[in-house]
Amino acid sequence: SWELAFVVYMLDHNIEISWYNGYRTYYLENKQHKFYPDFVVDDKLYEIKGIKDKISEAKLQYNPDVIFLYRNDMKRYIEYTSEKYGKNFWETLYE
């Protein structure tokens, strides 16, 4: 639902948004991993995360150009979407 709130906010504010069709790499415990950032907005990559943990911190360390949005960052998007489309906006908007 957080990704949905982000998309709704962007679309409602006429901000172009698209899925990112590639992947990025990062290293954790001496192993290379892939991750798939969520969106492209204004030529910047965005990754929606709930909390900071060692995985998200490793992703950010190796991909400083990706903008990570955590719980506090997402409040404005969730509040906007909840106010406009209802508290359970995901139930209505996913249809």
Short mmCIF file of N, CA and C in Angstrom, two decimals:
data_model
loop_
_atom_site.label_atom_id
_atom_site.label_comp_id
_atom_site.label_asym_id
_atom_site.label_seq_id
_atom_site.Cartn_x
_atom_site.Cartn_y
_atom_site.Cartn_z
N SER A 1 0.82 -1.20 0.00
CA SER A 1 0.00 0.00 0.00
C SER A 1 0.86 1.26 0.00
N TRP A 2 2.09 1.17 0.51
CA TRP A 2 2.94 2.35 0.52
C TRP A 2 3.34 2.74 -0.90
N GLU A 3 3.66 1.75 -1.71
CA GLU A 3 4.00 2.03 -3.10
C GLU A 3 2.79 2.64 -3.82
N LEU A 4 1.61 2.12 -3.54
CA LEU A 4 0.39 2.64 -4.15
C LEU A 4 0.18 4.10 -3.74
N ALA A 5 0.36 4.42 -2.48
CA ALA A 5 0.20 5.80 -2.01
C ALA A 5 1.19 6.73 -2.72
N PHE A 6 2.40 6.27 -2.91
CA PHE A 6 3.42 7.06 -3.60
C PHE A 6 3.01 7.32 -5.05
N VAL A 7 2.55 6.28 -5.73
CA VAL A 7 2.12 6.42 -7.13
C VAL A 7 0.92 7.35 -7.24
N VAL A 8 -0.08 7.17 -6.37
CA VAL A 8 -1.27 8.01 -6.39
C VAL A 8 -0.90 9.48 -6.20
N TYR A 9 -0.05 9.75 -5.23
CA TYR A 9 0.37 11.13 -4.97
C TYR A 9 1.01 11.73 -6.22
N MET A 10 1.93 10.99 -6.83
CA MET A 10 2.61 11.50 -8.02
C MET A 10 1.63 11.76 -9.16
N LEU A 11 0.76 10.81 -9.42
CA LEU A 11 -0.20 10.96 -10.51
C LEU A 11 -1.17 12.11 -10.25
N ASP A 12 -1.64 12.23 -9.00
CA ASP A 12 -2.58 13.31 -8.66
C ASP A 12 -1.93 14.69 -8.75
N HIS A 13 -0.62 14.74 -8.65
CA HIS A 13 0.10 16.00 -8.74
C HIS A 13 0.80 16.18 -10.09
N ASN A 14 0.36 15.38 -11.06
CA ASN A 14 0.89 15.45 -12.43
C ASN A 14 2.41 15.34 -12.50
N ILE A 15 2.95 14.47 -11.66
CA ILE A 15 4.38 14.20 -11.66
C ILE A 15 4.58 12.86 -12.37
N GLU A 16 5.38 12.87 -13.40
CA GLU A 16 5.61 11.64 -14.17
C GLU A 16 6.34 10.61 -13.33
N ILE A 17 5.83 9.40 -13.34
CA ILE A 17 6.41 8.31 -12.57
C ILE A 17 6.36 7.05 -13.41
N SER A 18 7.39 6.23 -13.29
CA SER A 18 7.40 4.95 -13.99
C SER A 18 8.13 3.91 -13.14
N TRP A 19 7.87 2.64 -13.47
CA TRP A 19 8.60 1.56 -12.82
C TRP A 19 10.04 1.58 -13.32
N TYR A 20 10.95 1.19 -12.47
CA TYR A 20 12.34 1.04 -12.90
C TYR A 20 12.50 -0.37 -13.46
N ASN A 21 12.99 -0.47 -14.67
CA ASN A 21 13.06 -1.76 -15.34
C ASN A 21 14.40 -2.46 -15.23
N GLY A 22 15.25 -1.99 -14.37
CA GLY A 22 16.56 -2.60 -14.23
C GLY A 22 16.80 -3.08 -12.81
N TYR A 23 18.03 -3.37 -12.53
CA TYR A 23 18.40 -3.75 -11.17
C TYR A 23 19.71 -3.08 -10.81
N ARG A 24 19.98 -3.07 -9.54
CA ARG A 24 21.22 -2.54 -9.00
C ARG A 24 21.88 -3.65 -8.19
N THR A 25 23.16 -3.49 -7.94
CA THR A 25 23.87 -4.47 -7.13
C THR A 25 24.35 -3.83 -5.83
N TYR A 26 24.54 -4.67 -4.86
CA TYR A 26 25.13 -4.26 -3.59
C TYR A 26 25.82 -5.47 -2.99
N TYR A 27 26.65 -5.22 -2.01
CA TYR A 27 27.39 -6.30 -1.36
C TYR A 27 27.00 -6.35 0.10
N LEU A 28 26.81 -7.56 0.57
CA LEU A 28 26.50 -7.79 1.97
C LEU A 28 27.17 -9.09 2.36
N GLU A 29 27.97 -9.03 3.41
CA GLU A 29 28.69 -10.20 3.91
C GLU A 29 29.50 -10.86 2.79
N ASN A 30 30.20 -10.00 2.05
CA ASN A 30 31.09 -10.41 0.97
C ASN A 30 30.40 -11.14 -0.19
N LYS A 31 29.12 -10.96 -0.33
CA LYS A 31 28.39 -11.55 -1.45
C LYS A 31 27.69 -10.44 -2.22
N GLN A 32 27.71 -10.58 -3.54
CA GLN A 32 27.00 -9.63 -4.38
C GLN A 32 25.52 -10.03 -4.46
N HIS A 33 24.66 -9.01 -4.36
CA HIS A 33 23.21 -9.22 -4.44
C HIS A 33 22.63 -8.22 -5.43
N LYS A 34 21.44 -8.53 -5.92
CA LYS A 34 20.70 -7.62 -6.78
C LYS A 34 19.51 -7.06 -6.02
N PHE A 35 19.15 -5.83 -6.35
CA PHE A 35 17.87 -5.31 -5.89
C PHE A 35 17.27 -4.46 -6.99
N TYR A 36 15.97 -4.31 -6.92
CA TYR A 36 15.21 -3.67 -7.97
C TYR A 36 14.51 -2.43 -7.41
N PRO A 37 15.11 -1.24 -7.60
CA PRO A 37 14.45 -0.03 -7.12
C PRO A 37 13.03 0.06 -7.69
N ASP A 38 12.16 0.72 -6.94
CA ASP A 38 10.75 0.73 -7.29
C ASP A 38 10.40 1.65 -8.45
N PHE A 39 10.81 2.90 -8.39
CA PHE A 39 10.28 3.89 -9.32
C PHE A 39 11.35 4.84 -9.85
N VAL A 40 10.99 5.48 -10.97
CA VAL A 40 11.77 6.58 -11.51
C VAL A 40 10.86 7.81 -11.51
N VAL A 41 11.34 8.88 -10.86
CA VAL A 41 10.63 10.16 -10.83
C VAL A 41 11.68 11.24 -11.09
N ASP A 42 11.44 12.06 -12.10
CA ASP A 42 12.39 13.13 -12.45
C ASP A 42 13.81 12.59 -12.63
N ASP A 43 13.93 11.47 -13.31
CA ASP A 43 15.23 10.84 -13.59
C ASP A 43 15.97 10.40 -12.33
N LYS A 44 15.25 10.25 -11.23
CA LYS A 44 15.85 9.76 -9.98
C LYS A 44 15.18 8.45 -9.59
N LEU A 45 15.97 7.55 -9.04
CA LEU A 45 15.44 6.26 -8.60
C LEU A 45 14.98 6.34 -7.16
N TYR A 46 13.84 5.69 -6.90
CA TYR A 46 13.26 5.65 -5.56
C TYR A 46 13.04 4.22 -5.12
N GLU A 47 13.33 3.97 -3.87
CA GLU A 47 13.08 2.68 -3.24
C GLU A 47 12.24 2.93 -1.99
N ILE A 48 11.09 2.28 -1.91
CA ILE A 48 10.20 2.42 -0.77
C ILE A 48 10.54 1.34 0.24
N LYS A 49 10.89 1.74 1.46
CA LYS A 49 11.25 0.78 2.51
C LYS A 49 10.47 1.10 3.78
N GLY A 50 10.25 0.10 4.58
CA GLY A 50 9.57 0.32 5.86
C GLY A 50 10.53 0.81 6.92
N ILE A 51 11.58 0.06 7.13
CA ILE A 51 12.54 0.40 8.17
C ILE A 51 13.96 0.28 7.64
N LYS A 52 14.86 0.93 8.33
CA LYS A 52 16.27 0.77 8.00
C LYS A 52 16.76 -0.51 8.66
N ASP A 53 17.43 -1.31 7.88
CA ASP A 53 18.06 -2.51 8.41
C ASP A 53 19.39 -2.69 7.69
N LYS A 54 20.10 -3.76 7.99
CA LYS A 54 21.44 -3.91 7.39
C LYS A 54 21.35 -4.11 5.88
N ILE A 55 20.27 -4.68 5.40
CA ILE A 55 20.13 -4.88 3.96
C ILE A 55 19.90 -3.54 3.25
N SER A 56 18.96 -2.73 3.76
CA SER A 56 18.70 -1.44 3.11
C SER A 56 19.92 -0.52 3.24
N GLU A 57 20.64 -0.60 4.33
CA GLU A 57 21.84 0.22 4.48
C GLU A 57 22.93 -0.20 3.51
N ALA A 58 23.05 -1.50 3.26
CA ALA A 58 24.03 -1.97 2.27
C ALA A 58 23.63 -1.53 0.86
N LYS A 59 22.34 -1.62 0.56
CA LYS A 59 21.85 -1.16 -0.74
C LYS A 59 22.19 0.31 -0.95
N LEU A 60 21.94 1.12 0.06
CA LEU A 60 22.21 2.55 -0.02
C LEU A 60 23.71 2.84 -0.12
N GLN A 61 24.51 2.10 0.62
CA GLN A 61 25.95 2.31 0.60
C GLN A 61 26.51 2.15 -0.81
N TYR A 62 26.04 1.15 -1.53
CA TYR A 62 26.54 0.88 -2.88
C TYR A 62 25.75 1.59 -3.97
N ASN A 63 24.67 2.25 -3.61
CA ASN A 63 23.83 2.96 -4.57
C ASN A 63 23.39 4.31 -4.00
N PRO A 64 24.34 5.21 -3.76
CA PRO A 64 23.99 6.48 -3.11
C PRO A 64 23.08 7.37 -3.94
N ASP A 65 22.93 7.06 -5.23
CA ASP A 65 22.05 7.85 -6.08
C ASP A 65 20.59 7.45 -5.95
N VAL A 66 20.30 6.32 -5.31
CA VAL A 66 18.93 5.88 -5.11
C VAL A 66 18.38 6.56 -3.86
N ILE A 67 17.18 7.09 -3.97
CA ILE A 67 16.54 7.76 -2.84
C ILE A 67 15.69 6.73 -2.10
N PHE A 68 16.04 6.47 -0.87
CA PHE A 68 15.30 5.52 -0.04
C PHE A 68 14.28 6.28 0.80
N LEU A 69 13.05 5.85 0.73
CA LEU A 69 11.98 6.46 1.52
C LEU A 69 11.56 5.47 2.60
N TYR A 70 11.73 5.90 3.85
CA TYR A 70 11.39 5.07 5.00
C TYR A 70 10.06 5.52 5.59
N ARG A 71 9.68 4.90 6.67
CA ARG A 71 8.38 5.14 7.30
C ARG A 71 8.06 6.64 7.44
N ASN A 72 8.95 7.40 8.04
CA ASN A 72 8.69 8.84 8.24
C ASN A 72 8.60 9.60 6.92
N ASP A 73 9.39 9.18 5.94
CA ASP A 73 9.35 9.83 4.62
C ASP A 73 8.02 9.59 3.92
N MET A 74 7.41 8.46 4.20
CA MET A 74 6.18 8.06 3.51
C MET A 74 4.92 8.67 4.11
N LYS A 75 5.01 9.28 5.27
CA LYS A 75 3.82 9.82 5.94
C LYS A 75 3.02 10.76 5.05
N ARG A 76 3.68 11.67 4.37
CA ARG A 76 2.96 12.65 3.55
C ARG A 76 2.18 11.98 2.43
N TYR A 77 2.74 10.94 1.83
CA TYR A 77 2.07 10.25 0.73
C TYR A 77 0.89 9.42 1.24
N ILE A 78 1.09 8.77 2.36
CA ILE A 78 0.02 7.95 2.94
C ILE A 78 -1.11 8.83 3.46
N GLU A 79 -0.77 9.92 4.14
CA GLU A 79 -1.80 10.83 4.65
C GLU A 79 -2.60 11.44 3.51
N TYR A 80 -1.91 11.88 2.46
CA TYR A 80 -2.60 12.47 1.32
C TYR A 80 -3.59 11.46 0.72
N THR A 81 -3.11 10.26 0.45
CA THR A 81 -3.94 9.25 -0.20
C THR A 81 -5.08 8.82 0.71
N SER A 82 -4.83 8.69 2.00
CA SER A 82 -5.88 8.32 2.95
C SER A 82 -6.96 9.38 3.02
N GLU A 83 -6.54 10.65 3.04
CA GLU A 83 -7.52 11.74 3.11
C GLU A 83 -8.35 11.83 1.84
N LYS A 84 -7.74 11.60 0.71
CA LYS A 84 -8.46 11.76 -0.56
C LYS A 84 -9.28 10.52 -0.94
N TYR A 85 -8.77 9.33 -0.64
CA TYR A 85 -9.40 8.10 -1.12
C TYR A 85 -9.91 7.19 0.00
N GLY A 86 -9.74 7.61 1.24
CA GLY A 86 -10.23 6.84 2.36
C GLY A 86 -9.12 6.09 3.09
N LYS A 87 -9.41 5.77 4.34
CA LYS A 87 -8.41 5.13 5.20
C LYS A 87 -7.90 3.82 4.60
N ASN A 88 -8.77 3.04 3.99
CA ASN A 88 -8.38 1.79 3.36
C ASN A 88 -8.29 1.95 1.85
N PHE A 89 -7.57 2.96 1.42
CA PHE A 89 -7.50 3.31 0.01
C PHE A 89 -7.05 2.16 -0.89
N TRP A 90 -6.21 1.28 -0.40
CA TRP A 90 -5.71 0.17 -1.20
C TRP A 90 -6.82 -0.78 -1.63
N GLU A 91 -7.85 -0.92 -0.78
CA GLU A 91 -8.96 -1.80 -1.14
C GLU A 91 -9.75 -1.25 -2.33
N THR A 92 -9.94 0.06 -2.35
CA THR A 92 -10.68 0.70 -3.44
C THR A 92 -9.82 0.85 -4.68
N LEU A 93 -8.61 1.31 -4.52
CA LEU A 93 -7.78 1.65 -5.66
C LEU A 93 -7.19 0.45 -6.38
N TYR A 94 -7.02 -0.66 -5.69
CA TYR A 94 -6.50 -1.85 -6.34
C TYR A 94 -7.51 -2.47 -7.29
N GLU A 95 -8.81 -2.16 -7.10
CA GLU A 95 -9.83 -2.68 -7.99
C GLU A 95 -9.67 -2.04 -9.34
#
